[in-house]
Short mmCIF file of C-alpha atoms and ligand atoms in Angstrom, two decimals:
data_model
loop_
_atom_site.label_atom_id
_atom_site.label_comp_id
_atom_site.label_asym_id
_atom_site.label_seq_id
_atom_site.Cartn_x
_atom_site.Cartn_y
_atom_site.Cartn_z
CA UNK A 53 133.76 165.24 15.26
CA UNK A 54 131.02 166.18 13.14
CA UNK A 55 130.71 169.00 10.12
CA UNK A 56 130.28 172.49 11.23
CA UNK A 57 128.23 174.29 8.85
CA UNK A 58 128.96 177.85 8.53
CA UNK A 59 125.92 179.96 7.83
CA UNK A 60 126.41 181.33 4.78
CA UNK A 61 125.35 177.51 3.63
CA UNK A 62 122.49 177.58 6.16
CA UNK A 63 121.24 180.43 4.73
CA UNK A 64 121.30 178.93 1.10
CA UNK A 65 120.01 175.30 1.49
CA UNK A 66 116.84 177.02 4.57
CA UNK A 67 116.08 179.25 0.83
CA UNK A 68 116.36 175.79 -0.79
CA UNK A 69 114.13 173.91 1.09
CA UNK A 70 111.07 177.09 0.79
CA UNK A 71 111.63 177.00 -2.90
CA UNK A 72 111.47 173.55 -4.35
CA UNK A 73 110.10 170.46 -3.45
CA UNK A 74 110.86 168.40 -0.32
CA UNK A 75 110.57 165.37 0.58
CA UNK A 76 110.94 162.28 3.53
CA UNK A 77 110.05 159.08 1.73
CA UNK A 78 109.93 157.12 5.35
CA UNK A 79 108.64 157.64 8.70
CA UNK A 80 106.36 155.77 10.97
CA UNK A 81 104.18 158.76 11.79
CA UNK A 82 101.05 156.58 11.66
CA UNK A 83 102.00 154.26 14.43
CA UNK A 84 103.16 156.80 16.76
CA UNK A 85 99.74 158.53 15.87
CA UNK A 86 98.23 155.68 17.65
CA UNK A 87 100.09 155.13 20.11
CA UNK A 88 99.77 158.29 21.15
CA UNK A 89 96.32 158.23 21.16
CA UNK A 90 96.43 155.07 22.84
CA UNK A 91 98.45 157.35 25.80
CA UNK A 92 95.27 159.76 25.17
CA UNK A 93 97.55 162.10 23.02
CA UNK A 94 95.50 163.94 20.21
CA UNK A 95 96.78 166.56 17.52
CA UNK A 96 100.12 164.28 17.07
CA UNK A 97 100.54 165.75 13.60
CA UNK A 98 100.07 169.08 14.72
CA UNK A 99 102.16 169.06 18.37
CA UNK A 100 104.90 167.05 17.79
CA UNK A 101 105.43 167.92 13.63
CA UNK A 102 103.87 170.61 12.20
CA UNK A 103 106.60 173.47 13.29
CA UNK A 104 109.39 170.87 11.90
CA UNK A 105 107.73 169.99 8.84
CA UNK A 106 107.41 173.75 7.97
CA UNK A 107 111.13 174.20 8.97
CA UNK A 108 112.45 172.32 6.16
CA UNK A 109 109.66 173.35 3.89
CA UNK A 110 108.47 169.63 3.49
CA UNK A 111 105.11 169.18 0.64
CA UNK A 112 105.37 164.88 1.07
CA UNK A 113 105.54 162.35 3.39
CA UNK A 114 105.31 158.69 3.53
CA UNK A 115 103.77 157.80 6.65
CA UNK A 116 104.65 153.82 6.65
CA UNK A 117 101.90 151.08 8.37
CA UNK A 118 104.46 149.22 10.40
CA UNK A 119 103.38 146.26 12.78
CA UNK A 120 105.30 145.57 15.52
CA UNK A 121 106.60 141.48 15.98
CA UNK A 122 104.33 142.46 19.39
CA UNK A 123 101.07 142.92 17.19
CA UNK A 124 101.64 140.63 14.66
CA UNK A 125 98.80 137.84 16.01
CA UNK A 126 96.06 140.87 14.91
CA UNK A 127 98.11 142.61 12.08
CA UNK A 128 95.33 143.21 10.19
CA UNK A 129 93.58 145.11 12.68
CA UNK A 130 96.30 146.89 13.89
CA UNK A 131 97.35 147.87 9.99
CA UNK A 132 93.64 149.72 10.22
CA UNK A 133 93.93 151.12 13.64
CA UNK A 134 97.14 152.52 12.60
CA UNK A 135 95.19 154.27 9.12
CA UNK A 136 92.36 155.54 10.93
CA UNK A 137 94.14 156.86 13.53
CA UNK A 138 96.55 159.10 10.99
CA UNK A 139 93.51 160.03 9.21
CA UNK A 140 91.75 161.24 12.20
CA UNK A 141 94.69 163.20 13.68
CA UNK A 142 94.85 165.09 10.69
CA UNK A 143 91.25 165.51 9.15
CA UNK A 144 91.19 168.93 10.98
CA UNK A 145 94.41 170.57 10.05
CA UNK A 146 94.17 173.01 6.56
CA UNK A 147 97.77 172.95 6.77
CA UNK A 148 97.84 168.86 5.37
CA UNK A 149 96.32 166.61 2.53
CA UNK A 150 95.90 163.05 2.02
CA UNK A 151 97.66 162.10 -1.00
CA UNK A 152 95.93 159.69 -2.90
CA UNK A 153 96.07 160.64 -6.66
CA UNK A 154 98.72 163.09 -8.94
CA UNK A 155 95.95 165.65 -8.58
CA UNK A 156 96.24 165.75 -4.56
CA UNK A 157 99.91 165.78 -5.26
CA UNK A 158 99.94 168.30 -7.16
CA UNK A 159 97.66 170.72 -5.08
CA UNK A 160 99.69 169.75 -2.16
CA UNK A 161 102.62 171.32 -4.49
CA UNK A 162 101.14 174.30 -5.71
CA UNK A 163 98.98 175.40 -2.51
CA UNK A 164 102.29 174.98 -0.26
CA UNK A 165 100.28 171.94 1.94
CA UNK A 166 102.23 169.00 3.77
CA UNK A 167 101.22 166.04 1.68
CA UNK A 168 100.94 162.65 3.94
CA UNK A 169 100.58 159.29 1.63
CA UNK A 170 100.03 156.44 3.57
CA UNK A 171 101.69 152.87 2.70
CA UNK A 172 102.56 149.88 4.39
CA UNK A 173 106.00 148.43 5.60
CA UNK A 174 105.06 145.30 4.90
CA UNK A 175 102.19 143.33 4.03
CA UNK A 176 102.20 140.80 6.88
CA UNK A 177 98.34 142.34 7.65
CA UNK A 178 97.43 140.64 4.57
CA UNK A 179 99.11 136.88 5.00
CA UNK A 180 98.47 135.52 1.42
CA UNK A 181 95.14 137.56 0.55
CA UNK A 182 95.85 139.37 -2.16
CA UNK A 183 92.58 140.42 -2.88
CA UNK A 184 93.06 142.06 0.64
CA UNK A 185 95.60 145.34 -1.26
CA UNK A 186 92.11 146.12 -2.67
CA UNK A 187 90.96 147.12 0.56
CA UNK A 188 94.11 148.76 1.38
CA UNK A 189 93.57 150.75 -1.41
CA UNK A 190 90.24 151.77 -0.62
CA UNK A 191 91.67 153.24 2.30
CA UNK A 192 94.16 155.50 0.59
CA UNK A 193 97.23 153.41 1.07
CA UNK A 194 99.28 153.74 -2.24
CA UNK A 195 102.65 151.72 -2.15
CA UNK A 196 103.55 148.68 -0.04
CA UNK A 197 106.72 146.89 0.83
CA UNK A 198 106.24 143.37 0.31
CA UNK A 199 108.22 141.98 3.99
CA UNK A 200 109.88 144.42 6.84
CA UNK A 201 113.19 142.96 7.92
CA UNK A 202 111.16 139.52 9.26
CA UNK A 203 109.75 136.62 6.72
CA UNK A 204 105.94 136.37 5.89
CA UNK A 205 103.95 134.92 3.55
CA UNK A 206 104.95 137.24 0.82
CA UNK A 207 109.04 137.17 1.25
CA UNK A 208 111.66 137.16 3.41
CA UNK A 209 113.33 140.74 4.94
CA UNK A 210 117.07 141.49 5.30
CA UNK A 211 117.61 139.98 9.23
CA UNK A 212 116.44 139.25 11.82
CA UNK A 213 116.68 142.23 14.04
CA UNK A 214 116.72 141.62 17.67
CA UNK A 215 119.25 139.68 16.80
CA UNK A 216 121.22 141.14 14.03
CA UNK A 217 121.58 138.52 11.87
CA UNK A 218 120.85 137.98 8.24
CA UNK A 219 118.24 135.91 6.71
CA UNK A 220 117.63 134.21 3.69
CA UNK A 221 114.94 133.45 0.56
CA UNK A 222 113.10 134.29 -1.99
CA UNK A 223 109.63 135.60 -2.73
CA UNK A 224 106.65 133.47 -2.52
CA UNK A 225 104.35 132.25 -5.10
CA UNK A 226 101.99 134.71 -3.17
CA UNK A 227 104.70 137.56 -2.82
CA UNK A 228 105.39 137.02 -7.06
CA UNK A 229 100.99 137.51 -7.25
CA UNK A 230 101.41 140.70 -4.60
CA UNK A 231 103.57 142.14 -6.95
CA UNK A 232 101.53 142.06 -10.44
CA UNK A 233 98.18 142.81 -8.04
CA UNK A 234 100.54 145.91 -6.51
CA UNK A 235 101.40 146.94 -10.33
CA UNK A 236 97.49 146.78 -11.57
CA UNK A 237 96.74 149.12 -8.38
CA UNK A 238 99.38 151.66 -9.51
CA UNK A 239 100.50 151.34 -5.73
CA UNK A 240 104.55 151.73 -5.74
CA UNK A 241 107.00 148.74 -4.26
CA UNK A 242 109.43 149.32 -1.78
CA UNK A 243 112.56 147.01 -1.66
CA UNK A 244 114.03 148.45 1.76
CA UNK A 245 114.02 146.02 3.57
CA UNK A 246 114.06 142.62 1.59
CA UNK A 247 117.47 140.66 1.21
CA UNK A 248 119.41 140.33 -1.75
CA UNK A 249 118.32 137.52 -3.18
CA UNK A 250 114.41 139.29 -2.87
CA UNK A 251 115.95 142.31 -4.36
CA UNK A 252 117.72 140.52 -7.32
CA UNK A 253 114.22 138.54 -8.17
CA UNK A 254 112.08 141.67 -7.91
CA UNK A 255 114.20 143.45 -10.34
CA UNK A 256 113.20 140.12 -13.22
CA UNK A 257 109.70 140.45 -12.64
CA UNK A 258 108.25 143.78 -11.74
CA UNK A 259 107.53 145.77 -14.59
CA UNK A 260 107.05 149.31 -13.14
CA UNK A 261 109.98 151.00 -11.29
CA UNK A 262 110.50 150.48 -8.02
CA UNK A 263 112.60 152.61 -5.08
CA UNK A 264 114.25 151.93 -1.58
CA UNK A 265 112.43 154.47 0.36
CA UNK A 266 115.15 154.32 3.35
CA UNK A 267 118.51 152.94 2.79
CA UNK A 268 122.05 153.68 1.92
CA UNK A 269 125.18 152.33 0.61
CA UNK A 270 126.61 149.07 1.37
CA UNK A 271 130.09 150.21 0.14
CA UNK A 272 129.78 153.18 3.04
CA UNK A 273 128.55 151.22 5.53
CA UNK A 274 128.58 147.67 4.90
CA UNK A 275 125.06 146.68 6.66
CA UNK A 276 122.26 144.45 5.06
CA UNK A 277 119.54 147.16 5.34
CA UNK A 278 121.77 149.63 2.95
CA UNK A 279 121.78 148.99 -0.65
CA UNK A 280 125.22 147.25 -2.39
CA UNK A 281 126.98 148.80 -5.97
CA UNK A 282 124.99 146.35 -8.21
CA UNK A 283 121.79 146.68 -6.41
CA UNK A 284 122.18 150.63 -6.68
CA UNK A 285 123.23 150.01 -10.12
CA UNK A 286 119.99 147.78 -10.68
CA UNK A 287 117.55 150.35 -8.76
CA UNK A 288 118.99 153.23 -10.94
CA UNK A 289 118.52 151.47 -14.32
CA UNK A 290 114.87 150.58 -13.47
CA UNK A 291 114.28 154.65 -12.75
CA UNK A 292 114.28 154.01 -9.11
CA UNK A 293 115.20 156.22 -6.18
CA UNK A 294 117.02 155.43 -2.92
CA UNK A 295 115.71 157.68 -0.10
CA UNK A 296 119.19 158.30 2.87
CA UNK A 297 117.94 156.76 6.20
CA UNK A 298 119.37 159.00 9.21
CA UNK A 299 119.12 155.82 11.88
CA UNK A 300 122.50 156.10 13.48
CA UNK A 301 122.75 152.09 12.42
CA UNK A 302 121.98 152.28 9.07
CA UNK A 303 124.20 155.33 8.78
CA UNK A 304 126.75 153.86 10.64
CA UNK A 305 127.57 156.84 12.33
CA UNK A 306 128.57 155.59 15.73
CA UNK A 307 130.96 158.41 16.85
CA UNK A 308 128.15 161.49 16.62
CA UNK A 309 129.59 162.41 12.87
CA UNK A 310 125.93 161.85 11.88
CA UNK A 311 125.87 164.72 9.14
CA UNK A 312 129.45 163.45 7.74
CA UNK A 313 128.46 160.17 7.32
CA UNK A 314 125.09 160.73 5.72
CA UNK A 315 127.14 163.34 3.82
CA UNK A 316 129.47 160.62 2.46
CA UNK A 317 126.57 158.06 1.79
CA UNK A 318 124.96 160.93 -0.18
CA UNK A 319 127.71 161.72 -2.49
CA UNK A 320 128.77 158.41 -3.17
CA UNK A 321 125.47 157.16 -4.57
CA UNK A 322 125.52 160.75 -6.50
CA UNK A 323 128.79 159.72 -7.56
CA UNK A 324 127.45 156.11 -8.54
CA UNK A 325 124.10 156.42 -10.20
CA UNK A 326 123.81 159.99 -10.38
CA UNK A 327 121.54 162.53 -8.41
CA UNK A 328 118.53 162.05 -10.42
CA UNK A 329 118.22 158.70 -8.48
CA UNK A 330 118.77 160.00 -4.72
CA UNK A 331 116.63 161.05 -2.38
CA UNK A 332 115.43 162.26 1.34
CA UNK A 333 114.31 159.01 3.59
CA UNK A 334 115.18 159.76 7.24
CA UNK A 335 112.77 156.80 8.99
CA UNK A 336 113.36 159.09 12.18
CA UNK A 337 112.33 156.82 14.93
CA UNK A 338 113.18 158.67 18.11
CA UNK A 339 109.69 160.08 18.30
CA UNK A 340 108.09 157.01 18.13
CA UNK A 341 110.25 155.26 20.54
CA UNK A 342 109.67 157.96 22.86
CA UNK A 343 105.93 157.53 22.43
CA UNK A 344 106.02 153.12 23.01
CA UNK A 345 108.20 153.85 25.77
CA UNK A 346 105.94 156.48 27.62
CA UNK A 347 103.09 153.80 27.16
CA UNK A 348 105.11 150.96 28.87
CA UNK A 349 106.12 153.56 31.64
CA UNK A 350 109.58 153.08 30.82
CA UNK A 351 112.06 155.99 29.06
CA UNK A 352 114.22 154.27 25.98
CA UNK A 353 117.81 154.40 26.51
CA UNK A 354 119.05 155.59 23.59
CA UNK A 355 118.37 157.84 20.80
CA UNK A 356 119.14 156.39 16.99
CA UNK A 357 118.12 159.66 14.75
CA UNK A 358 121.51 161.26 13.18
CA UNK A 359 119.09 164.34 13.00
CA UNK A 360 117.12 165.76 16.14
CA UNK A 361 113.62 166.52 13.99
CA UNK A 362 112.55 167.16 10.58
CA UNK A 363 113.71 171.00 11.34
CA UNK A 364 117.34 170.09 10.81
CA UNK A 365 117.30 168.49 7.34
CA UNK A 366 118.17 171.81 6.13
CA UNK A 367 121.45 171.26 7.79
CA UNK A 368 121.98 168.30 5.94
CA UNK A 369 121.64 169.95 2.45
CA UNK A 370 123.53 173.06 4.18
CA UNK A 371 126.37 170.66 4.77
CA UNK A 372 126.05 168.94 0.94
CA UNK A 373 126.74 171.97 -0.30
CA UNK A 374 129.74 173.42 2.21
CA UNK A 375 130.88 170.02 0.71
CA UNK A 376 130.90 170.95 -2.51
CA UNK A 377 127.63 169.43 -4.36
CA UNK A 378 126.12 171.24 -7.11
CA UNK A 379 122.47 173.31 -6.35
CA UNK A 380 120.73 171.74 -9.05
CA UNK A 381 121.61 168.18 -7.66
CA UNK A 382 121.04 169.12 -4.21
CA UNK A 383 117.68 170.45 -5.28
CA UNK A 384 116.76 167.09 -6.85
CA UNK A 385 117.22 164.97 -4.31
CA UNK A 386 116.04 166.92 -1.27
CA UNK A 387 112.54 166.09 -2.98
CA UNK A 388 111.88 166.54 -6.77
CA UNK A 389 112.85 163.10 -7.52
CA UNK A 390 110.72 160.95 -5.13
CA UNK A 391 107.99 163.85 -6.24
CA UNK A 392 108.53 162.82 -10.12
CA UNK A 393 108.65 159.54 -9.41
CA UNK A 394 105.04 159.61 -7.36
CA UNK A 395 103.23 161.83 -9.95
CA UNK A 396 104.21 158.70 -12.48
CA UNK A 397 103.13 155.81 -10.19
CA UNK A 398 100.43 157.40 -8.35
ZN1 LIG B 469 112.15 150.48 8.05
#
């Protein structure tokens, strides 16, 4: 049985959302932009988002570059296909900005737009190229996660999912040169998805702060995609911020409690490292699957979002505070945080 949120809170955390930052640190918007396209879809952004994004009274998201196993013989390609296609979908619409600098940020902010920064989930498109984030750049992507959950030349991911299994080893020679050439850039690093042993090497060499755009906590759920006490510990010390996934598996909210369990997640890394450190990071995938699906004439089976669209973050915060979190720290991590955090690396 999930939380019922009486209105009263509704009411409070929908006024929330309108008045201070907000936002989702993870979502493949870019791929299902193509694919889409590829189904002969246009105006993704502005059919399938724009009346959710205004909802919850979103100003950023992080529209990952993920390449499916499927693609990964023409990454690179793909990676670009994925860019232009976002860019195009959107070059119309007054209602959005490319974020590429503080400045664009901070219009986005102050002229109530929906900001869309573009980085990858994974830098398999670049093998061990380095010289290759320069082009990235170029083309407005501003943060990078070194590996998805798989191993490339750069470091090796969390598991290997098809098969849910964990995997194991450290970064590269090439992945430790990704990193410095990511910190020149000013582009931000990810950790979500590398393994522990990744994780506990990044945190000797980078020099800049890093975040975990979508995960929670191990202690909650005990998966290898959601962060562990001494990695939160770790993240928080370096001025990171961990942004909640809402995947039902990640969550671990099998038994349709979805807004309890990302409740619990929530306040225990609160509890933990404080709410200056939490964030927003839904990586809502049901959109997207629906999209590959329709492509391969097929329907998916199942749906693995704890929330139904971006409209019902509100009822998230709504139920944080029926819960009995403070405003101010709700207010933080719906969005100000990862917003701080990007006006310093950007
Ligand atoms: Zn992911």
């Amino acid at each position: 049985m999930d939380i019922r949120v009486k209105e009263e809170y509704v009411r409070q955390a929908l006024k929330l959302h309108q008045e201070s930052p907000v936002v989702d640190a993870h979502l493949d918007l870019a791929g299902e932009v193509l694919l889409r396209n590829l189904a002969g879809e246009h105006d993704v952004v502005k059919n399938h988002y724009l009346a959710h994004f205004r909802t919850a009274g979103i100003n950023l998201v992080l529209s990952s570059i993920y390449v499916e196993n499927g693609s990964l013989d023409r990454a690179w390609d793909n990676a670009l296909d994925q860019i232009k296609a976002l860019k195009e979908d959107v070059a119309g619409m007054k209602e959005v900005l490319l974020i590429q600098s503080k400045a664009d940020l901070e219009k986005a902010l102050e002229e109530n737009k929906i900001g869309i920064m573009i980085y990858m989930e994974g830098l398999d498109c670049i093998g061990e190229d380095i010289d290759r984030l320069d082009i990235l750049y170029e083309m407005g992507v501003r943060g990078a996660a070194l590996t998805w959950s798989r191993a490339n030349a750069l470091a090796t991911g969390c598991c290997k999912a098809s098969e849910h299994r964990q995997i194991f080893g450290a970064l590269t020679e090439a992945g430790i040169r990704a990193v410095k050439k990511m910190e020149e850039l000013s582009m931000f690093l990810d950790v979500s998805h590398l393994n522990d042993e990744g994780f506990e090497q990044l945190c000797r060499i980078a020099e800049k702060s890093f975040i975990a755009t979508h995960s929670g906590s191990r202690r909650i759920y005990d998966n290898y995609r959601n962060l562990t006490d001494e990695q939160m510990n770790a993240l928080a010390a370096q001025g990171g911020i961990m942004g909640m996934n809402g995947c039902v598996y990640i969550a671990g909210s099998f038994e349709g409690n979805h807004l309890e369990m990302l409740c619990r997640h929530i306040e225990y890394e609160v509890e933990k490292i404080g709410a200056k450190h939490v964030g927003y990071g839904f990586d809502l995938c049901d959109s997207y699957d629906f999209a590959k699906a329709a492509l391969s004439g097929k329907r998916p089976e199942k749906r693995y979002d704890c929330l139904l669209n971006h409209g019902q973050i509100p009822l998230l915060s709504a139920a944080l505070l029926q819960r009995g979190m403070g405003l101010e720290d709700v207010r933080c991590l719906i969005g100000e945080n990862f917003i701080n955090f990007f006006k310093k690396s950007l």
